[in-house]
Amino acid sequence: MPNIVLFSGSSHQDLSQRVADRLGLELGKVVTKKFSNQETSVEIGESVRGEDVYIIQSGCGEINDNLMELLIMINACKIASSSRVTAVIPCFPYARQDKKDKSRAPISAKLVANMLSVAGADHIITMDLHASQIQGFFDIPVDNLYAEPAVLQWIRENISEWRNCIIVSPDAGGAKRVTSIADRLNVEFALIHKERKKANEVDRMVLVGDVKDRVAILVDDMADTCGTICHAADKLLSAGATKVYAILTHGIFSGPAISRINNAAFEAVVVTNTIPQEDKMKHCSKIQVIDISMILAEAIRRTHNGESVSYLFSHVPL
């Protein structure tokens, strides 16, 4: 592939390497380090003049440092005369701060969108945005890819009784995602209505739908402290579900998440590798990973060649 350069930020080197291998490219030379006063320094180690540049950086770990590093890398490529800069952000940072849910609340997702545009990004590729309206915060094209085809493939290959399963959304917000998966598998769905008193703490939950004597599969776009899905798992088991799986696109797993999963009654908690999971898998045997690097790689290849990306919304690239 001529005129394409792939750079990796420091947030998720493993994913970037997998994408590069899939495309048959070498990752571009870039040195990211911190000065002693903690300012981020980026040195692009090869010419990008006239090139189509892709920078892979996920919103995880030290989120603010990684976001700043991405902005600096975009700007460095932009002012080094690259023809186009695409930010590949598997897990979009600040995506949950996307509306004024109370007075004087910031809409930080919009601020991040503005920062990316001002830094010089011409195009964004991301995955399972928390709310797809975030695409409208940008004035540049955004490709919001879905993990759904990979999730469907995992369910069919790893859950032997998937024909007798029920797909469950742990909150009303994810109902659309869940109905889509249930339709594709031709099974039923249920949802759990929850009320929050404050962020990261769930107050009470109500199950809508019948899960008795079925395998319940919880599907959500992200799990952070895992309070919601662990509560939901207990609710499903007490309502008569035989087994409970959880499938999540972004496994953030901060704070008490790992100990909660270990104590909960999940058969497996399946996440994609939009966020690095190696350390967490050491502490929790229930976590399994779906590799989505081929979806990102194919999106990059199609974008670079000027082909349609919509094939990826319903198919896993071979």
PDB file of C-alpha atoms in Angstrom:
ATOM      1  CA  MET A   1       0.000   0.000   0.000  1.00  0.00           C
ATOM      2  CA  PRO A   2       1.814   3.145  -1.190  1.00  0.00           C
ATOM      3  CA  ASN A   3       1.617   6.528   0.534  1.00  0.00           C
ATOM      4  CA  ILE A   4       0.316   5.194   3.835  1.00  0.00           C
ATOM      5  CA  VAL A   5       2.023   5.559   7.204  1.00  0.00           C
ATOM      6  CA  LEU A   6       0.785   3.922  10.385  1.00  0.00           C
ATOM      7  CA  PHE A   7       1.856   5.342  13.754  1.00  0.00           C
ATOM      8  CA  SER A   8       1.111   3.962  17.184  1.00  0.00           C
ATOM      9  CA  GLY A   9       0.619   6.029  20.313  1.00  0.00           C
ATOM     10  CA  SER A  10       1.778   4.530  23.602  1.00  0.00           C
ATOM     11  CA  SER A  11      -1.694   3.513  24.875  1.00  0.00           C
ATOM     12  CA  HIS A  12      -2.039   0.152  23.097  1.00  0.00           C
ATOM     13  CA  GLN A  13       1.086  -0.994  21.241  1.00  0.00           C
ATOM     14  CA  ASP A  14      -0.145  -4.582  20.905  1.00  0.00           C
ATOM     15  CA  LEU A  15      -3.293  -3.622  18.973  1.00  0.00           C
ATOM     16  CA  SER A  16      -1.331  -1.262  16.705  1.00  0.00           C
ATOM     17  CA  GLN A  17       1.159  -4.031  15.919  1.00  0.00           C
ATOM     18  CA  ARG A  18      -1.652  -6.458  15.089  1.00  0.00           C
ATOM     19  CA  VAL A  19      -3.245  -3.898  12.747  1.00  0.00           C
ATOM     20  CA  ALA A  20       0.122  -3.256  11.062  1.00  0.00           C
ATOM     21  CA  ASP A  21       0.773  -7.005  10.647  1.00  0.00           C
ATOM     22  CA  ARG A  22      -2.685  -7.470   9.158  1.00  0.00           C
ATOM     23  CA  LEU A  23      -2.020  -4.696   6.625  1.00  0.00           C
ATOM     24  CA  GLY A  24       1.487  -5.957   5.887  1.00  0.00           C
ATOM     25  CA  LEU A  25       3.026  -2.656   7.008  1.00  0.00           C
ATOM     26  CA  GLU A  26       5.732  -1.649   9.449  1.00  0.00           C
ATOM     27  CA  LEU A  27       4.701   0.765  12.195  1.00  0.00           C
ATOM     28  CA  GLY A  28       6.179   4.222  11.551  1.00  0.00           C
ATOM     29  CA  LYS A  29       9.080   5.421  13.687  1.00  0.00           C
ATOM     30  CA  VAL A  30       7.886   7.678  16.474  1.00  0.00           C
ATOM     31  CA  VAL A  31       9.391   8.397  19.884  1.00  0.00           C
ATOM     32  CA  THR A  32       6.975   9.459  22.611  1.00  0.00           C
ATOM     33  CA  LYS A  33       8.428  10.398  25.949  1.00  0.00           C
ATOM     34  CA  LYS A  34       7.930  12.792  28.819  1.00  0.00           C
ATOM     35  CA  PHE A  35      10.160  15.658  29.817  1.00  0.00           C
ATOM     36  CA  SER A  36      11.074  15.809  33.496  1.00  0.00           C
ATOM     37  CA  ASN A  37       8.262  18.322  34.111  1.00  0.00           C
ATOM     38  CA  GLN A  38       5.804  15.736  32.677  1.00  0.00           C
ATOM     39  CA  GLU A  39       5.199  17.562  29.390  1.00  0.00           C
ATOM     40  CA  THR A  40       4.644  15.143  26.508  1.00  0.00           C
ATOM     41  CA  SER A  41       7.275  15.038  23.785  1.00  0.00           C
ATOM     42  CA  VAL A  42       6.665  13.450  20.377  1.00  0.00           C
ATOM     43  CA  GLU A  43       9.309  12.989  17.679  1.00  0.00           C
ATOM     44  CA  ILE A  44       8.131  11.625  14.315  1.00  0.00           C
ATOM     45  CA  GLY A  45      11.117   9.666  13.002  1.00  0.00           C
ATOM     46  CA  GLU A  46      10.344   9.533   9.273  1.00  0.00           C
ATOM     47  CA  SER A  47       9.048  11.747   6.499  1.00  0.00           C
ATOM     48  CA  VAL A  48       5.265  12.031   6.195  1.00  0.00           C
ATOM     49  CA  ARG A  49       5.163  14.648   3.400  1.00  0.00           C
ATOM     50  CA  GLY A  50       2.217  13.887   1.112  1.00  0.00           C
ATOM     51  CA  GLU A  51       1.412  10.670   2.986  1.00  0.00           C
ATOM     52  CA  ASP A  52      -1.907   9.299   4.252  1.00  0.00           C
ATOM     53  CA  VAL A  53      -1.240   9.076   7.995  1.00  0.00           C
ATOM     54  CA  TYR A  54      -3.117   6.870  10.480  1.00  0.00           C
ATOM     55  CA  ILE A  55      -2.457   7.275  14.205  1.00  0.00           C
ATOM     56  CA  ILE A  56      -3.744   4.512  16.484  1.00  0.00           C
ATOM     57  CA  GLN A  57      -4.363   5.614  20.074  1.00  0.00           C
ATOM     58  CA  SER A  58      -7.041   4.254  22.405  1.00  0.00           C
ATOM     59  CA  GLY A  59      -8.649   6.181  25.264  1.00  0.00           C
ATOM     60  CA  CYS A  60      -7.503   4.026  28.154  1.00  0.00           C
ATOM     61  CA  GLY A  61      -4.954   3.879  30.956  1.00  0.00           C
ATOM     62  CA  GLU A  62      -3.630   7.379  31.565  1.00  0.00           C
ATOM     63  CA  ILE A  63      -6.472   8.857  29.529  1.00  0.00           C
ATOM     64  CA  ASN A  64      -5.449  12.511  29.644  1.00  0.00           C
ATOM     65  CA  ASP A  65      -1.793  11.820  28.833  1.00  0.00           C
ATOM     66  CA  ASN A  66      -2.784   9.568  25.951  1.00  0.00           C
ATOM     67  CA  LEU A  67      -5.262  12.104  24.574  1.00  0.00           C
ATOM     68  CA  MET A  68      -2.638  14.865  24.746  1.00  0.00           C
ATOM     69  CA  GLU A  69      -0.091  12.583  23.055  1.00  0.00           C
ATOM     70  CA  LEU A  70      -2.593  11.865  20.250  1.00  0.00           C
ATOM     71  CA  LEU A  71      -3.276  15.594  19.742  1.00  0.00           C
ATOM     72  CA  ILE A  72       0.451  16.356  19.583  1.00  0.00           C
ATOM     73  CA  MET A  73       1.070  13.485  17.148  1.00  0.00           C
ATOM     74  CA  ILE A  74      -1.770  14.660  14.884  1.00  0.00           C
ATOM     75  CA  ASN A  75      -0.398  18.190  14.927  1.00  0.00           C
ATOM     76  CA  ALA A  76       3.179  17.045  14.304  1.00  0.00           C
ATOM     77  CA  CYS A  77       2.069  15.102  11.206  1.00  0.00           C
ATOM     78  CA  LYS A  78      -0.179  17.923  10.030  1.00  0.00           C
ATOM     79  CA  ILE A  79       2.538  20.579  10.078  1.00  0.00           C
ATOM     80  CA  ALA A  80       4.980  18.118   8.500  1.00  0.00           C
ATOM     81  CA  SER A  81       2.822  18.364   5.327  1.00  0.00           C
ATOM     82  CA  SER A  82       1.008  15.027   5.429  1.00  0.00           C
ATOM     83  CA  SER A  83      -1.867  14.898   2.938  1.00  0.00           C
ATOM     84  CA  ARG A  84      -4.401  13.525   5.436  1.00  0.00           C
ATOM     85  CA  VAL A  85      -4.331  12.569   9.117  1.00  0.00           C
ATOM     86  CA  THR A  86      -6.770   9.971  10.445  1.00  0.00           C
ATOM     87  CA  ALA A  87      -7.062   9.342  14.180  1.00  0.00           C
ATOM     88  CA  VAL A  88      -7.942   5.712  14.898  1.00  0.00           C
ATOM     89  CA  ILE A  89      -9.412   5.780  18.410  1.00  0.00           C
ATOM     90  CA  PRO A  90     -10.786   2.314  19.267  1.00  0.00           C
ATOM     91  CA  CYS A  91     -12.193   3.509  22.611  1.00  0.00           C
ATOM     92  CA  PHE A  92     -13.224   7.171  22.446  1.00  0.00           C
ATOM     93  CA  PRO A  93     -12.267   9.079  25.619  1.00  0.00           C
ATOM     94  CA  TYR A  94     -14.869  11.082  27.579  1.00  0.00           C
ATOM     95  CA  ALA A  95     -17.656   9.489  25.509  1.00  0.00           C
ATOM     96  CA  ARG A  96     -19.933   9.224  28.553  1.00  0.00           C
ATOM     97  CA  GLN A  97     -19.882  12.989  29.110  1.00  0.00           C
ATOM     98  CA  ASP A  98     -22.036  13.616  26.062  1.00  0.00           C
ATOM     99  CA  LYS A  99     -24.977  15.628  27.453  1.00  0.00           C
ATOM    100  CA  LYS A 100     -25.921  18.060  30.193  1.00  0.00           C
ATOM    101  CA  ASP A 101     -27.553  15.581  32.535  1.00  0.00           C
ATOM    102  CA  LYS A 102     -27.580  18.153  35.318  1.00  0.00           C
ATOM    103  CA  SER A 103     -27.090  21.893  35.461  1.00  0.00           C
ATOM    104  CA  ARG A 104     -23.519  23.189  35.034  1.00  0.00           C
ATOM    105  CA  ALA A 105     -22.318  19.811  33.692  1.00  0.00           C
ATOM    106  CA  PRO A 106     -19.744  19.989  30.873  1.00  0.00           C
ATOM    107  CA  ILE A 107     -20.170  18.231  27.529  1.00  0.00           C
ATOM    108  CA  SER A 108     -16.591  16.965  27.501  1.00  0.00           C
ATOM    109  CA  ALA A 109     -17.075  14.643  24.499  1.00  0.00           C
ATOM    110  CA  LYS A 110     -17.785  17.719  22.361  1.00  0.00           C
ATOM    111  CA  LEU A 111     -14.688  19.413  23.770  1.00  0.00           C
ATOM    112  CA  VAL A 112     -12.556  16.382  22.831  1.00  0.00           C
ATOM    113  CA  ALA A 113     -14.090  16.470  19.327  1.00  0.00           C
ATOM    114  CA  ASN A 114     -13.150  20.137  18.977  1.00  0.00           C
ATOM    115  CA  MET A 115      -9.608  19.478  20.238  1.00  0.00           C
ATOM    116  CA  LEU A 116      -9.094  16.680  17.680  1.00  0.00           C
ATOM    117  CA  SER A 117     -10.334  18.922  14.860  1.00  0.00           C
ATOM    118  CA  VAL A 118      -8.198  21.880  15.936  1.00  0.00           C
ATOM    119  CA  ALA A 119      -5.124  19.633  16.240  1.00  0.00           C
ATOM    120  CA  GLY A 120      -5.614  18.830  12.547  1.00  0.00           C
ATOM    121  CA  ALA A 121      -7.400  15.481  12.284  1.00  0.00           C
ATOM    122  CA  ASP A 122      -9.166  15.063   8.922  1.00  0.00           C
ATOM    123  CA  HIS A 123     -10.999  11.829   9.741  1.00  0.00           C
ATOM    124  CA  ILE A 124     -11.823   9.728  12.814  1.00  0.00           C
ATOM    125  CA  ILE A 125     -12.193   5.951  12.991  1.00  0.00           C
ATOM    126  CA  THR A 126     -13.623   4.700  16.276  1.00  0.00           C
ATOM    127  CA  MET A 127     -15.572   1.741  17.627  1.00  0.00           C
ATOM    128  CA  ASP A 128     -18.918   1.426  19.425  1.00  0.00           C
ATOM    129  CA  LEU A 129     -19.305   5.028  20.531  1.00  0.00           C
ATOM    130  CA  HIS A 130     -21.235   5.277  23.799  1.00  0.00           C
ATOM    131  CA  ALA A 131     -23.850   7.323  21.911  1.00  0.00           C
ATOM    132  CA  SER A 132     -23.716   7.436  18.120  1.00  0.00           C
ATOM    133  CA  GLN A 133     -24.739  11.129  18.173  1.00  0.00           C
ATOM    134  CA  ILE A 134     -21.147  11.887  19.192  1.00  0.00           C
ATOM    135  CA  GLN A 135     -20.425  11.632  15.457  1.00  0.00           C
ATOM    136  CA  GLY A 136     -22.388  14.874  15.180  1.00  0.00           C
ATOM    137  CA  PHE A 137     -19.985  16.659  17.537  1.00  0.00           C
ATOM    138  CA  PHE A 138     -17.463  16.596  14.669  1.00  0.00           C
ATOM    139  CA  ASP A 139     -17.516  18.528  11.411  1.00  0.00           C
ATOM    140  CA  ILE A 140     -15.126  15.965   9.894  1.00  0.00           C
ATOM    141  CA  PRO A 141     -16.112  12.414   8.801  1.00  0.00           C
ATOM    142  CA  VAL A 142     -16.366   9.862  11.613  1.00  0.00           C
ATOM    143  CA  ASP A 143     -16.537   6.114  10.985  1.00  0.00           C
ATOM    144  CA  ASN A 144     -18.154   4.443  13.974  1.00  0.00           C
ATOM    145  CA  LEU A 145     -17.366   0.738  13.537  1.00  0.00           C
ATOM    146  CA  TYR A 146     -19.304  -1.984  15.359  1.00  0.00           C
ATOM    147  CA  ALA A 147     -17.975  -4.953  17.297  1.00  0.00           C
ATOM    148  CA  GLU A 148     -21.362  -6.631  16.731  1.00  0.00           C
ATOM    149  CA  PRO A 149     -20.332  -8.959  13.840  1.00  0.00           C
ATOM    150  CA  ALA A 150     -17.374 -10.225  15.894  1.00  0.00           C
ATOM    151  CA  VAL A 151     -19.648 -10.647  18.938  1.00  0.00           C
ATOM    152  CA  LEU A 152     -22.182 -12.681  16.914  1.00  0.00           C
ATOM    153  CA  GLN A 153     -19.372 -14.879  15.623  1.00  0.00           C
ATOM    154  CA  TRP A 154     -18.108 -15.436  19.192  1.00  0.00           C
ATOM    155  CA  ILE A 155     -21.585 -16.353  20.466  1.00  0.00           C
ATOM    156  CA  ARG A 156     -22.165 -18.897  17.681  1.00  0.00           C
ATOM    157  CA  GLU A 157     -18.734 -20.483  18.139  1.00  0.00           C
ATOM    158  CA  ASN A 158     -18.457 -20.532  21.937  1.00  0.00           C
ATOM    159  CA  ILE A 159     -21.957 -20.872  23.412  1.00  0.00           C
ATOM    160  CA  SER A 160     -23.251 -24.284  22.362  1.00  0.00           C
ATOM    161  CA  GLU A 161     -26.864 -23.559  23.431  1.00  0.00           C
ATOM    162  CA  TRP A 162     -27.031 -20.122  21.769  1.00  0.00           C
ATOM    163  CA  ARG A 163     -30.326 -20.969  20.069  1.00  0.00           C
ATOM    164  CA  ASN A 164     -31.982 -21.075  23.499  1.00  0.00           C
ATOM    165  CA  CYS A 165     -30.378 -17.896  24.810  1.00  0.00           C
ATOM    166  CA  ILE A 166     -31.813 -14.504  25.624  1.00  0.00           C
ATOM    167  CA  ILE A 167     -29.894 -11.279  25.018  1.00  0.00           C
ATOM    168  CA  VAL A 168     -30.167  -8.823  27.900  1.00  0.00           C
ATOM    169  CA  SER A 169     -29.388  -5.122  28.053  1.00  0.00           C
ATOM    170  CA  PRO A 170     -28.247  -3.981  31.517  1.00  0.00           C
ATOM    171  CA  ASP A 171     -29.802  -0.555  30.915  1.00  0.00           C
ATOM    172  CA  ALA A 172     -32.424   1.062  28.706  1.00  0.00           C
ATOM    173  CA  GLY A 173     -29.741   2.961  26.764  1.00  0.00           C
ATOM    174  CA  GLY A 174     -28.358  -0.251  25.266  1.00  0.00           C
ATOM    175  CA  ALA A 175     -31.745  -1.597  24.152  1.00  0.00           C
ATOM    176  CA  LYS A 176     -31.109  -0.775  20.494  1.00  0.00           C
ATOM    177  CA  ARG A 177     -27.775  -2.643  20.446  1.00  0.00           C
ATOM    178  CA  VAL A 178     -29.365  -5.674  22.122  1.00  0.00           C
ATOM    179  CA  THR A 179     -32.415  -5.862  19.826  1.00  0.00           C
ATOM    180  CA  SER A 180     -30.099  -5.759  16.828  1.00  0.00           C
ATOM    181  CA  ILE A 181     -28.079  -8.755  18.108  1.00  0.00           C
ATOM    182  CA  ALA A 182     -31.226 -10.651  19.149  1.00  0.00           C
ATOM    183  CA  ASP A 183     -32.700 -10.160  15.658  1.00  0.00           C
ATOM    184  CA  ARG A 184     -29.543 -11.414  13.942  1.00  0.00           C
ATOM    185  CA  LEU A 185     -29.492 -14.525  16.188  1.00  0.00           C
ATOM    186  CA  ASN A 186     -33.278 -14.893  15.964  1.00  0.00           C
ATOM    187  CA  VAL A 187     -33.689 -15.069  19.759  1.00  0.00           C
ATOM    188  CA  GLU A 188     -35.581 -12.986  22.307  1.00  0.00           C
ATOM    189  CA  PHE A 189     -34.328 -10.095  24.358  1.00  0.00           C
ATOM    190  CA  ALA A 190     -34.911  -8.620  27.797  1.00  0.00           C
ATOM    191  CA  LEU A 191     -33.817  -5.425  29.458  1.00  0.00           C
ATOM    192  CA  ILE A 192     -33.042  -4.200  32.904  1.00  0.00           C
ATOM    193  CA  HIS A 193     -34.178  -0.781  34.027  1.00  0.00           C
ATOM    194  CA  LYS A 194     -31.813   0.813  36.524  1.00  0.00           C
ATOM    195  CA  GLU A 195     -31.870   3.974  38.551  1.00  0.00           C
ATOM    196  CA  ARG A 196     -28.673   5.721  39.567  1.00  0.00           C
ATOM    197  CA  LYS A 197     -28.383   7.950  42.609  1.00  0.00           C
ATOM    198  CA  LYS A 198     -24.886   9.059  41.563  1.00  0.00           C
ATOM    199  CA  ALA A 199     -22.311   8.111  38.914  1.00  0.00           C
ATOM    200  CA  ASN A 200     -20.726   4.631  39.164  1.00  0.00           C
ATOM    201  CA  GLU A 201     -23.303   3.506  41.773  1.00  0.00           C
ATOM    202  CA  VAL A 202     -26.506   1.698  40.869  1.00  0.00           C
ATOM    203  CA  ASP A 203     -29.503   2.064  43.156  1.00  0.00           C
ATOM    204  CA  ARG A 204     -32.201  -0.434  42.099  1.00  0.00           C
ATOM    205  CA  MET A 205     -32.937  -2.632  39.096  1.00  0.00           C
ATOM    206  CA  VAL A 206     -36.071  -4.027  37.464  1.00  0.00           C
ATOM    207  CA  LEU A 207     -35.965  -6.888  34.938  1.00  0.00           C
ATOM    208  CA  VAL A 208     -38.358  -6.676  31.966  1.00  0.00           C
ATOM    209  CA  GLY A 209     -38.671  -9.982  30.098  1.00  0.00           C
ATOM    210  CA  ASP A 210     -38.605 -13.715  30.845  1.00  0.00           C
ATOM    211  CA  VAL A 211     -35.201 -15.387  31.308  1.00  0.00           C
ATOM    212  CA  LYS A 212     -36.317 -18.551  33.126  1.00  0.00           C
ATOM    213  CA  ASP A 213     -34.361 -21.693  32.110  1.00  0.00           C
ATOM    214  CA  ARG A 214     -32.356 -19.836  29.483  1.00  0.00           C
ATOM    215  CA  VAL A 215     -28.760 -18.804  28.966  1.00  0.00           C
ATOM    216  CA  ALA A 216     -28.654 -15.046  29.511  1.00  0.00           C
ATOM    217  CA  ILE A 217     -26.120 -12.984  27.572  1.00  0.00           C
ATOM    218  CA  LEU A 218     -25.611  -9.455  28.880  1.00  0.00           C
ATOM    219  CA  VAL A 219     -24.463  -7.094  26.131  1.00  0.00           C
ATOM    220  CA  ASP A 220     -23.212  -3.547  26.695  1.00  0.00           C
ATOM    221  CA  ASP A 221     -20.824  -1.121  25.055  1.00  0.00           C
ATOM    222  CA  MET A 222     -18.581  -0.668  28.086  1.00  0.00           C
ATOM    223  CA  ALA A 223     -18.053  -1.825  31.652  1.00  0.00           C
ATOM    224  CA  ASP A 224     -16.105   0.407  33.994  1.00  0.00           C
ATOM    225  CA  THR A 225     -16.481  -0.470  37.683  1.00  0.00           C
ATOM    226  CA  CYS A 226     -18.789  -3.373  36.689  1.00  0.00           C
ATOM    227  CA  GLY A 227     -21.393  -2.516  39.331  1.00  0.00           C
ATOM    228  CA  THR A 228     -24.170  -2.593  36.743  1.00  0.00           C
ATOM    229  CA  ILE A 229     -23.336  -5.917  35.080  1.00  0.00           C
ATOM    230  CA  CYS A 230     -22.638  -7.694  38.385  1.00  0.00           C
ATOM    231  CA  HIS A 231     -25.953  -6.459  39.804  1.00  0.00           C
ATOM    232  CA  ALA A 232     -27.625  -7.502  36.562  1.00  0.00           C
ATOM    233  CA  ALA A 233     -26.079 -10.989  36.720  1.00  0.00           C
ATOM    234  CA  ASP A 234     -27.459 -11.521  40.231  1.00  0.00           C
ATOM    235  CA  LYS A 235     -30.862 -10.282  39.072  1.00  0.00           C
ATOM    236  CA  LEU A 236     -30.867 -12.692  36.103  1.00  0.00           C
ATOM    237  CA  LEU A 237     -29.873 -15.712  38.185  1.00  0.00           C
ATOM    238  CA  SER A 238     -32.537 -14.952  40.791  1.00  0.00           C
ATOM    239  CA  ALA A 239     -35.033 -14.723  37.902  1.00  0.00           C
ATOM    240  CA  GLY A 240     -34.143 -18.277  36.843  1.00  0.00           C
ATOM    241  CA  ALA A 241     -31.431 -17.935  34.174  1.00  0.00           C
ATOM    242  CA  THR A 242     -29.281 -21.086  33.888  1.00  0.00           C
ATOM    243  CA  LYS A 243     -26.010 -19.317  32.971  1.00  0.00           C
ATOM    244  CA  VAL A 244     -24.955 -15.712  32.565  1.00  0.00           C
ATOM    245  CA  TYR A 245     -22.378 -14.404  30.087  1.00  0.00           C
ATOM    246  CA  ALA A 246     -21.371 -10.770  29.650  1.00  0.00           C
ATOM    247  CA  ILE A 247     -20.125  -9.415  26.333  1.00  0.00           C
ATOM    248  CA  LEU A 248     -18.734  -5.873  26.301  1.00  0.00           C
ATOM    249  CA  THR A 249     -16.948  -3.856  23.654  1.00  0.00           C
ATOM    250  CA  HIS A 250     -14.773  -1.763  25.972  1.00  0.00           C
ATOM    251  CA  GLY A 251     -13.579  -3.456  29.156  1.00  0.00           C
ATOM    252  CA  ILE A 252     -12.314  -0.494  31.167  1.00  0.00           C
ATOM    253  CA  PHE A 253     -12.381  -2.430  34.461  1.00  0.00           C
ATOM    254  CA  SER A 254     -11.302   0.306  36.861  1.00  0.00           C
ATOM    255  CA  GLY A 255     -11.389   0.316  40.657  1.00  0.00           C
ATOM    256  CA  PRO A 256     -13.123  -2.739  42.188  1.00  0.00           C
ATOM    257  CA  ALA A 257     -14.145  -4.224  38.792  1.00  0.00           C
ATOM    258  CA  ILE A 258     -11.892  -7.298  38.805  1.00  0.00           C
ATOM    259  CA  SER A 259     -12.810  -8.419  42.327  1.00  0.00           C
ATOM    260  CA  ARG A 260     -16.508  -7.870  41.515  1.00  0.00           C
ATOM    261  CA  ILE A 261     -16.243 -10.079  38.409  1.00  0.00           C
ATOM    262  CA  ASN A 262     -14.384 -12.767  40.367  1.00  0.00           C
ATOM    263  CA  ASN A 263     -17.161 -12.781  42.978  1.00  0.00           C
ATOM    264  CA  ALA A 264     -20.030 -12.673  40.466  1.00  0.00           C
ATOM    265  CA  ALA A 265     -21.561 -15.759  38.870  1.00  0.00           C
ATOM    266  CA  PHE A 266     -20.475 -15.210  35.256  1.00  0.00           C
ATOM    267  CA  GLU A 267     -19.527 -18.124  33.018  1.00  0.00           C
ATOM    268  CA  ALA A 268     -17.322 -15.691  31.092  1.00  0.00           C
ATOM    269  CA  VAL A 269     -16.876 -11.955  30.663  1.00  0.00           C
ATOM    270  CA  VAL A 270     -15.979 -11.362  27.028  1.00  0.00           C
ATOM    271  CA  VAL A 271     -14.389  -8.081  25.942  1.00  0.00           C
ATOM    272  CA  THR A 272     -12.732  -6.863  22.768  1.00  0.00           C
ATOM    273  CA  ASN A 273      -9.134  -5.661  22.733  1.00  0.00           C
ATOM    274  CA  THR A 274      -9.950  -1.974  22.105  1.00  0.00           C
ATOM    275  CA  ILE A 275      -8.323  -1.629  25.542  1.00  0.00           C
ATOM    276  CA  PRO A 276      -5.307  -3.764  26.602  1.00  0.00           C
ATOM    277  CA  GLN A 277      -6.478  -6.668  28.790  1.00  0.00           C
ATOM    278  CA  GLU A 278      -3.301  -8.704  29.451  1.00  0.00           C
ATOM    279  CA  ASP A 279      -2.848  -7.533  33.062  1.00  0.00           C
ATOM    280  CA  LYS A 280      -6.517  -8.003  33.919  1.00  0.00           C
ATOM    281  CA  MET A 281      -6.594 -11.515  32.471  1.00  0.00           C
ATOM    282  CA  LYS A 282      -3.817 -12.489  34.909  1.00  0.00           C
ATOM    283  CA  HIS A 283      -6.034 -11.531  37.860  1.00  0.00           C
ATOM    284  CA  CYS A 284      -9.314 -12.856  36.488  1.00  0.00           C
ATOM    285  CA  SER A 285      -9.723 -16.168  34.674  1.00  0.00           C
ATOM    286  CA  LYS A 286     -13.258 -15.305  33.517  1.00  0.00           C
ATOM    287  CA  ILE A 287     -12.126 -12.567  31.135  1.00  0.00           C
ATOM    288  CA  GLN A 288     -11.882 -13.668  27.497  1.00  0.00           C
ATOM    289  CA  VAL A 289     -10.861 -11.459  24.595  1.00  0.00           C
ATOM    290  CA  ILE A 290     -12.212 -11.059  21.047  1.00  0.00           C
ATOM    291  CA  ASP A 291      -9.565  -9.641  18.721  1.00  0.00           C
ATOM    292  CA  ILE A 292     -10.979  -6.768  16.651  1.00  0.00           C
ATOM    293  CA  SER A 293      -7.692  -5.667  15.039  1.00  0.00           C
ATOM    294  CA  MET A 294      -8.805  -7.076  11.672  1.00  0.00           C
ATOM    295  CA  ILE A 295     -11.900  -4.815  11.694  1.00  0.00           C
ATOM    296  CA  LEU A 296      -9.760  -1.714  12.305  1.00  0.00           C
ATOM    297  CA  ALA A 297      -7.186  -2.847   9.740  1.00  0.00           C
ATOM    298  CA  GLU A 298      -9.851  -3.428   7.100  1.00  0.00           C
ATOM    299  CA  ALA A 299     -11.409  -0.015   7.853  1.00  0.00           C
ATOM    300  CA  ILE A 300      -7.985   1.613   7.397  1.00  0.00           C
ATOM    301  CA  ARG A 301      -7.371  -0.291   4.148  1.00  0.00           C
ATOM    302  CA  ARG A 302     -10.781   0.618   2.729  1.00  0.00           C
ATOM    303  CA  THR A 303     -10.488   4.268   3.766  1.00  0.00           C
ATOM    304  CA  HIS A 304      -7.021   4.522   2.233  1.00  0.00           C
ATOM    305  CA  ASN A 305      -8.209   2.949  -1.044  1.00  0.00           C
ATOM    306  CA  GLY A 306     -11.396   5.036  -1.139  1.00  0.00           C
ATOM    307  CA  GLU A 307     -13.698   2.018  -0.763  1.00  0.00           C
ATOM    308  CA  SER A 308     -16.945   1.725   1.204  1.00  0.00           C
ATOM    309  CA  VAL A 309     -16.638   0.823   4.891  1.00  0.00           C
ATOM    310  CA  SER A 310     -20.282  -0.189   5.394  1.00  0.00           C
ATOM    311  CA  TYR A 311     -19.513  -3.865   4.646  1.00  0.00           C
ATOM    312  CA  LEU A 312     -17.883  -4.002   8.085  1.00  0.00           C
ATOM    313  CA  PHE A 313     -21.140  -3.096   9.855  1.00  0.00           C
ATOM    314  CA  SER A 314     -22.484  -6.579   9.185  1.00  0.00           C
ATOM    315  CA  HIS A 315     -19.469  -8.789   8.393  1.00  0.00           C
ATOM    316  CA  VAL A 316     -16.227  -9.793  10.069  1.00  0.00           C
ATOM    317  CA  PRO A 317     -13.379  -9.480   7.544  1.00  0.00           C
ATOM    318  CA  LEU A 318     -11.925 -12.896   6.768  1.00  0.00           C
TER     319      LEU A 318
END
